[in-house]
mmCIF file of C-alpha atoms and ligand atoms in Angstrom:
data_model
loop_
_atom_site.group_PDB
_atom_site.id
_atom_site.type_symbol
_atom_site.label_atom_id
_atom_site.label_comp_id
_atom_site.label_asym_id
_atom_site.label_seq_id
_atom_site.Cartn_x
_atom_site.Cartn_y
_atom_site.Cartn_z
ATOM 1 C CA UNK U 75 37.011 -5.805 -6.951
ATOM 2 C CA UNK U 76 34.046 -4.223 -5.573
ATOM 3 C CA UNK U 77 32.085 -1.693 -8.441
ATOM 4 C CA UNK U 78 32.038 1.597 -6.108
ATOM 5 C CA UNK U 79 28.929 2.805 -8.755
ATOM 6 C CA UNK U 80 27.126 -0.237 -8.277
ATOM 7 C CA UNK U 81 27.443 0.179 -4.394
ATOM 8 C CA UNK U 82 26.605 3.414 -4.741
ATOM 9 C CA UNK U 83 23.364 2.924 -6.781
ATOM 10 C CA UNK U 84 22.557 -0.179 -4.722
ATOM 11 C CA UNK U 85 22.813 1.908 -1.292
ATOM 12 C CA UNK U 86 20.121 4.198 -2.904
ATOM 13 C CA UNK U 87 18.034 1.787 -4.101
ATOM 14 C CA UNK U 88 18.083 0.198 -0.467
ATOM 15 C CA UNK U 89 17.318 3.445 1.379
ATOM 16 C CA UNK U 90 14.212 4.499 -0.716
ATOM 17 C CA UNK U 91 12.890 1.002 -0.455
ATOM 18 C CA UNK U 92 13.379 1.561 3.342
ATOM 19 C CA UNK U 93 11.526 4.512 3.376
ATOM 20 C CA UNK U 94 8.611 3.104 2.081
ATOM 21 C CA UNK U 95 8.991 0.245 4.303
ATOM 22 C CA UNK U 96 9.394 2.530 7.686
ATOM 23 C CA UNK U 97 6.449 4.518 6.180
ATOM 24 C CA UNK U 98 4.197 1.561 6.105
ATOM 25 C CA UNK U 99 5.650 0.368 9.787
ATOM 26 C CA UNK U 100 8.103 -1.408 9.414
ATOM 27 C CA UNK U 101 11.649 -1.105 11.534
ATOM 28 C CA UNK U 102 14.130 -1.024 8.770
ATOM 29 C CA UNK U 103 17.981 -0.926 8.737
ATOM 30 C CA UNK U 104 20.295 -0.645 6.123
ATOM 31 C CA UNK U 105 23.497 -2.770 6.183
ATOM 32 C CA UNK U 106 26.619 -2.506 3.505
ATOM 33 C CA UNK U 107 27.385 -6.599 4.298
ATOM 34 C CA UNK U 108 25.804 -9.508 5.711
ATOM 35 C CA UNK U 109 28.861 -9.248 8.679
ATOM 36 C CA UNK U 110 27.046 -5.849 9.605
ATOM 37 C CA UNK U 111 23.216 -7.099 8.480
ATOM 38 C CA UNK U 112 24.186 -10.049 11.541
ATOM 39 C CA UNK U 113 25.611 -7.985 14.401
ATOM 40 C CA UNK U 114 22.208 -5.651 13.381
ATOM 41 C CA UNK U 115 20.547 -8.732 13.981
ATOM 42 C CA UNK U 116 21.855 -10.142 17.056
ATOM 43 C CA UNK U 117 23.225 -6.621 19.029
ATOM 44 C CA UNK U 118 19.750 -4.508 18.189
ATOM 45 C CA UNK U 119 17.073 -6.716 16.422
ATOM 46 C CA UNK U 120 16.418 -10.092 18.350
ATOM 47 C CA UNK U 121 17.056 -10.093 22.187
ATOM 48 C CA UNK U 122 18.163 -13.260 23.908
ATOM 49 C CA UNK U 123 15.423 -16.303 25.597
ATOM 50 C CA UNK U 124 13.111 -15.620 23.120
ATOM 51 C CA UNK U 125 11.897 -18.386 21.067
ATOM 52 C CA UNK U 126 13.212 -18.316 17.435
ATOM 53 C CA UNK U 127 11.608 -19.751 14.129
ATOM 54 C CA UNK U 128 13.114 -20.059 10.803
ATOM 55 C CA UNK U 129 12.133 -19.553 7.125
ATOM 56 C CA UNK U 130 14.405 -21.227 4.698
ATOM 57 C CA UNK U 131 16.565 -18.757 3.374
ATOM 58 C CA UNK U 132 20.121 -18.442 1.203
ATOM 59 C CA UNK U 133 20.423 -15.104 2.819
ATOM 60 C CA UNK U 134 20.534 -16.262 6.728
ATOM 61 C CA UNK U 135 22.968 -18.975 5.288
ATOM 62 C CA UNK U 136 25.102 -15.972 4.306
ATOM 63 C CA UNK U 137 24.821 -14.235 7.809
ATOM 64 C CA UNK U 138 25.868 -17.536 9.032
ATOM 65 C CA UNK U 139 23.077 -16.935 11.985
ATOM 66 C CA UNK U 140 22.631 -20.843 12.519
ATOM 67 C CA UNK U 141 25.635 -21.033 14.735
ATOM 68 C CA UNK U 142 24.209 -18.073 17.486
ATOM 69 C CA UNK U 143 20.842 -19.173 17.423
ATOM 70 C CA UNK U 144 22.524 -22.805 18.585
ATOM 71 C CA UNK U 145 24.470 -21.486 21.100
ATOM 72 C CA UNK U 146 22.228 -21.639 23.736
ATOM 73 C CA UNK U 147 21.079 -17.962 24.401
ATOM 74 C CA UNK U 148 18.141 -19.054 22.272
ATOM 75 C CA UNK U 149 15.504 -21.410 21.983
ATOM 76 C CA UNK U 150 15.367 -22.305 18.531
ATOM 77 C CA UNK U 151 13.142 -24.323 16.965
ATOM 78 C CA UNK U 152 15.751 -25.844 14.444
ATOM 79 C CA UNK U 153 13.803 -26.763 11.531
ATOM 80 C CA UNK U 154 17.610 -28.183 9.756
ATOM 81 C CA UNK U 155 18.156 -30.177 12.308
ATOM 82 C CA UNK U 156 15.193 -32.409 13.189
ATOM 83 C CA UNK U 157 13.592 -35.659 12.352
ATOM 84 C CA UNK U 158 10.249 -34.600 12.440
ATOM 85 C CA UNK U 159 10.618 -31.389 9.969
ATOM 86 C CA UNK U 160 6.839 -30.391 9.672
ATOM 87 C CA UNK U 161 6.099 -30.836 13.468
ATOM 88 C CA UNK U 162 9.206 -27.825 13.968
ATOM 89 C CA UNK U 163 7.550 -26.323 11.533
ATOM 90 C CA UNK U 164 4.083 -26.047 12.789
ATOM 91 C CA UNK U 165 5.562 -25.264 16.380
ATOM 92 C CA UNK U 166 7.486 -22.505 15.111
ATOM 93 C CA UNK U 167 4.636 -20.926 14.140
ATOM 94 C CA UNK U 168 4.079 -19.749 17.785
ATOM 95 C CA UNK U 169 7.614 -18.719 18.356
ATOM 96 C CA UNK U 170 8.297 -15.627 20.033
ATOM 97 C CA UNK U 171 10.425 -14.378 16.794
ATOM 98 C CA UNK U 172 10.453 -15.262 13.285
ATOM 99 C CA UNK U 173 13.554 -15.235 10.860
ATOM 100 C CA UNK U 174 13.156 -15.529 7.057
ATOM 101 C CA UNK U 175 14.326 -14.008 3.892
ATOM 102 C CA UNK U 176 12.125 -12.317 1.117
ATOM 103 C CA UNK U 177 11.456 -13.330 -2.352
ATOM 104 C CA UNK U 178 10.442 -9.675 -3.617
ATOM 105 C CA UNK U 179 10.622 -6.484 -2.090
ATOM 106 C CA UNK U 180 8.997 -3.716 -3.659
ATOM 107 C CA UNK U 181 10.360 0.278 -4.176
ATOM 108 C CA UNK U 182 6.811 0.623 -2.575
ATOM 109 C CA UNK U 183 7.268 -1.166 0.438
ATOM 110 C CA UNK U 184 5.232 -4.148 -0.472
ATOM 111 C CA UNK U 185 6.716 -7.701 0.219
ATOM 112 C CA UNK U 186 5.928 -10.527 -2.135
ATOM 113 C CA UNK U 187 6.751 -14.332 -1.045
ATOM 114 C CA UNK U 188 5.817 -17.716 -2.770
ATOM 115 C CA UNK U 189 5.696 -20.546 -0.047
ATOM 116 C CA UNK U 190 5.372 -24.721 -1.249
ATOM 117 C CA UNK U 191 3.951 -26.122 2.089
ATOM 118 C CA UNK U 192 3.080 -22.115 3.668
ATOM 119 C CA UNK U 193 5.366 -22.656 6.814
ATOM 120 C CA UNK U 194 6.846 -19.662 6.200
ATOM 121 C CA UNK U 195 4.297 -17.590 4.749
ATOM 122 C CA UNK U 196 2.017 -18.716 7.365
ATOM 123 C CA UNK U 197 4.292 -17.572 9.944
ATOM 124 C CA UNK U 198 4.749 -14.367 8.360
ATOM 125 C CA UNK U 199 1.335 -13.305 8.172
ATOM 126 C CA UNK U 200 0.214 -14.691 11.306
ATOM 127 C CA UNK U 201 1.817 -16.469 14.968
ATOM 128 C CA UNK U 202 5.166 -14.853 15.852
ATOM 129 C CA UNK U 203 5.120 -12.074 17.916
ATOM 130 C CA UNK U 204 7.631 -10.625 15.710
ATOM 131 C CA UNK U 205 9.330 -11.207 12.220
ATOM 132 C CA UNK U 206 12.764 -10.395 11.179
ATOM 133 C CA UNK U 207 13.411 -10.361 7.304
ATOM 134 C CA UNK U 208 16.718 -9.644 6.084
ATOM 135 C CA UNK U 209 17.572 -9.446 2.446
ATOM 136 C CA UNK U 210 19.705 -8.657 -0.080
ATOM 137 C CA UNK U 211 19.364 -4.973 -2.687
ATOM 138 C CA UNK U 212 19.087 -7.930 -5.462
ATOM 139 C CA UNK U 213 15.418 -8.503 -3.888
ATOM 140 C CA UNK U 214 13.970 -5.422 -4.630
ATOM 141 C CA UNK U 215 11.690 -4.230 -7.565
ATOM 142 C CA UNK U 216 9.952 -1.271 -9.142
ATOM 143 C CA UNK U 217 6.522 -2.637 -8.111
ATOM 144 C CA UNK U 218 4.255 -5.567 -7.650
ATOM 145 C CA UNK U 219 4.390 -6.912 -11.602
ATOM 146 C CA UNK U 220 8.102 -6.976 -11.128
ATOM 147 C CA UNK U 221 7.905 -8.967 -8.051
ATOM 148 C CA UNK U 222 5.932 -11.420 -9.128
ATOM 149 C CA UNK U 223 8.557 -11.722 -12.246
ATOM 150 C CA UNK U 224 10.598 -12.186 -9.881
ATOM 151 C CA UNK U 225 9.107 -14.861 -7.540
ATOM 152 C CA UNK U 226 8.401 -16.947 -10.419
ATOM 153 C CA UNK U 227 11.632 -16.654 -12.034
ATOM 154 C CA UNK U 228 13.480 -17.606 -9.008
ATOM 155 C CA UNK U 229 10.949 -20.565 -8.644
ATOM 156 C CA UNK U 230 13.278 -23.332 -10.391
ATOM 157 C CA UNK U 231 16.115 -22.415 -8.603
ATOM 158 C CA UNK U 232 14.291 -22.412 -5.099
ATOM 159 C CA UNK U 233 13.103 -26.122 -6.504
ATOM 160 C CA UNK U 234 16.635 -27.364 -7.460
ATOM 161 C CA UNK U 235 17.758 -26.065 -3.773
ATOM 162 C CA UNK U 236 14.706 -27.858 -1.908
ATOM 163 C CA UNK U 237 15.154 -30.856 -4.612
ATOM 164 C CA UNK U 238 11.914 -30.904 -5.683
ATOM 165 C CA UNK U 239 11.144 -33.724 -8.468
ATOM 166 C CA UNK U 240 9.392 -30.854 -10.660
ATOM 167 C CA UNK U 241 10.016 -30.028 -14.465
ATOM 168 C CA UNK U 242 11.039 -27.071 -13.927
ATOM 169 C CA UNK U 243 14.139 -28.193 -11.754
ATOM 170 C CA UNK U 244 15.404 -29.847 -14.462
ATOM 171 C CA UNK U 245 15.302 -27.613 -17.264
ATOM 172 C CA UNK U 246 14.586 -23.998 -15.482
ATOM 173 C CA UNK U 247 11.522 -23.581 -16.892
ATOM 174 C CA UNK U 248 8.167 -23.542 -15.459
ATOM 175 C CA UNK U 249 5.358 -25.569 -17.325
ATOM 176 C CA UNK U 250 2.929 -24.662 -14.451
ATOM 177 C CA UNK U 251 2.887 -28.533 -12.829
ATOM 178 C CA UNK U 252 0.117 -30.140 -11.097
ATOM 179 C CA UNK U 253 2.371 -32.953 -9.028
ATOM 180 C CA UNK U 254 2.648 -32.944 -5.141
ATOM 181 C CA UNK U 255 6.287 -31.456 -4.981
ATOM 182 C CA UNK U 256 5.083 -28.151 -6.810
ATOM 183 C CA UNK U 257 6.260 -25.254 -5.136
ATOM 184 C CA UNK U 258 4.674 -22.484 -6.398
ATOM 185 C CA UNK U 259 1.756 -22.591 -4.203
ATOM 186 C CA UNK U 260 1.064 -20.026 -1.471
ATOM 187 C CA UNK U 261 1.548 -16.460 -2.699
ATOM 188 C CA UNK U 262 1.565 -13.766 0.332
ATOM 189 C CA UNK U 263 1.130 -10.118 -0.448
ATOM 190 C CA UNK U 264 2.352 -7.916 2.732
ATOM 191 C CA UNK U 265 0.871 -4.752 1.726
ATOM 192 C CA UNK U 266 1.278 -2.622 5.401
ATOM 193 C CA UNK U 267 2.638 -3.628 8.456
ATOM 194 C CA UNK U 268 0.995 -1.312 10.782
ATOM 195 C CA UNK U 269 -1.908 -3.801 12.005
ATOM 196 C CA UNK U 270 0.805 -4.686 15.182
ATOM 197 C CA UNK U 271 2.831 -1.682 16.153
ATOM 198 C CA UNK U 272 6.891 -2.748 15.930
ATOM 199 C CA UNK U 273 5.924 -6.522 14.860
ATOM 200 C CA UNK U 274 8.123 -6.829 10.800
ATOM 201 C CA UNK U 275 11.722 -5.440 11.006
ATOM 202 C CA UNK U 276 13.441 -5.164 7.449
ATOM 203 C CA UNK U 277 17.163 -5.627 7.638
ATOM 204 C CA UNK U 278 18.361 -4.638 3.500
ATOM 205 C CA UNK U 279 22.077 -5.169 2.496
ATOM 206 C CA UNK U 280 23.576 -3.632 0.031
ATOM 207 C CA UNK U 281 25.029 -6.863 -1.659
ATOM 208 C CA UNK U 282 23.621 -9.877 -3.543
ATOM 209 C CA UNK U 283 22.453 -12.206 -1.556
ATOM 210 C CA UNK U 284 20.179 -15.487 -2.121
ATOM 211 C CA UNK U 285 18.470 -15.319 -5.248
HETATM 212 S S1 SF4 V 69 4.649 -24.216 -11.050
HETATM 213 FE FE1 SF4 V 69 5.861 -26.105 -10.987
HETATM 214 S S2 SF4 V 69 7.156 -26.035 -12.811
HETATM 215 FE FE2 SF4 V 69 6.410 -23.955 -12.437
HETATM 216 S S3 SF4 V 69 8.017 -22.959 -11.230
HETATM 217 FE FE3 SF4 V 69 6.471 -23.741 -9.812
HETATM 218 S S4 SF4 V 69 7.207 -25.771 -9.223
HETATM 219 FE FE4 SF4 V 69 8.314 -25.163 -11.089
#
């Protein structure tokens, strides 16, 4: 059964974090599920025959987007389904819109994200026209030591998901490796999004989502 305190705490959390977000320039929206963080998404966020990149991310998994960005209304470059991986990669970087989840989200509006190859870090600091993060209240932190706790302590579990032959994916640990399948590589900082007027939407849900 749902904890109506921990909703309640978790709907605040989300709505200051907003505020800093919208005060930096971002377009934010709160969302109680993932149901509502998707119809946000496809009814108000991302309009249809645009070009649409992804970031790998638990969270879209959860929205279950992969199925409406198929469906024809879209042109997605579908990095899961693809022989050539990297190339839809690389051409995704000049999509018209980006999707992607967060690793950390700070109370100050700051938005933390540790890449392997920096497909999706790449495209979030610089090609789409416009990028669309949605994450879960689980994603936010006080500040910018939290969230890179955070980014490192999710690292093994992003490994095990990606299976990546590192240490760490064995035994949850991190011993810092130096072997081509480390993923701890490309850190991007997003301090302010108000370089491009309307370009980084924030969808937050108040629910765990991802990791
Ligand atoms: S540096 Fe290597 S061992 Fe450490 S978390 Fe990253 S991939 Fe794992």
């Amino acid at each position: 059964m749902e904890n109506e305190y921990r909703k309640w705490y978790g709907e605040k959390r989300c709505r200051k974090a907003l505020e800093s977000f919208g005060e930096k320039g971002w377009n934010t929206f709160y969302a109680e599920t993932p149901e509502e963080a998707k119809t946000i998404l496809f009814d108000t966020c991302l309009p249809k025959n645009v070009s649409v990149g992804l970031g790998g991310s638990e969270t879209l998994k959860v929205m279950n987007v992969l199925p409406v960005l198929r469906n024809g209304d879209y042109r997605l470059y579908d990095r899961y389904n693809t022989a050539d991986h990297f190339a839809v990669c690389r051409e995704s970087l000049m999509a018209d819109y980006f999707l992607t989840g967060a690793n950390a989200l700070t109370m100050n509006g700051e938005m933390v994200n540790l890449d392997c190859s920096g497909s999706r870090v790449g495209a979030m600091a610089y090609g789409p026209a416009r990028i669309i993060v949605a994450a879960g209240v689980n994603k936010i932190t006080a500040g910018l030591d939290e969230a890179m706790a955070r980014v490192k302590a999710i690292a093994p579990m992003n490994c095990r998901r990606n299976s990546h032959k590192t240490p760490c994916a064995e035994t949850g640990i991190c011993l810092d490796c130096n072997i081509p399948d480390r993923m701890c590589n490309h850190l991007l900082i997003t301090f302010n999004a108000k370089k491009f007027a309307g370009k980084y939407t924030l969808i937050l849900v108040n629910e765990d989502l991802g990791f």
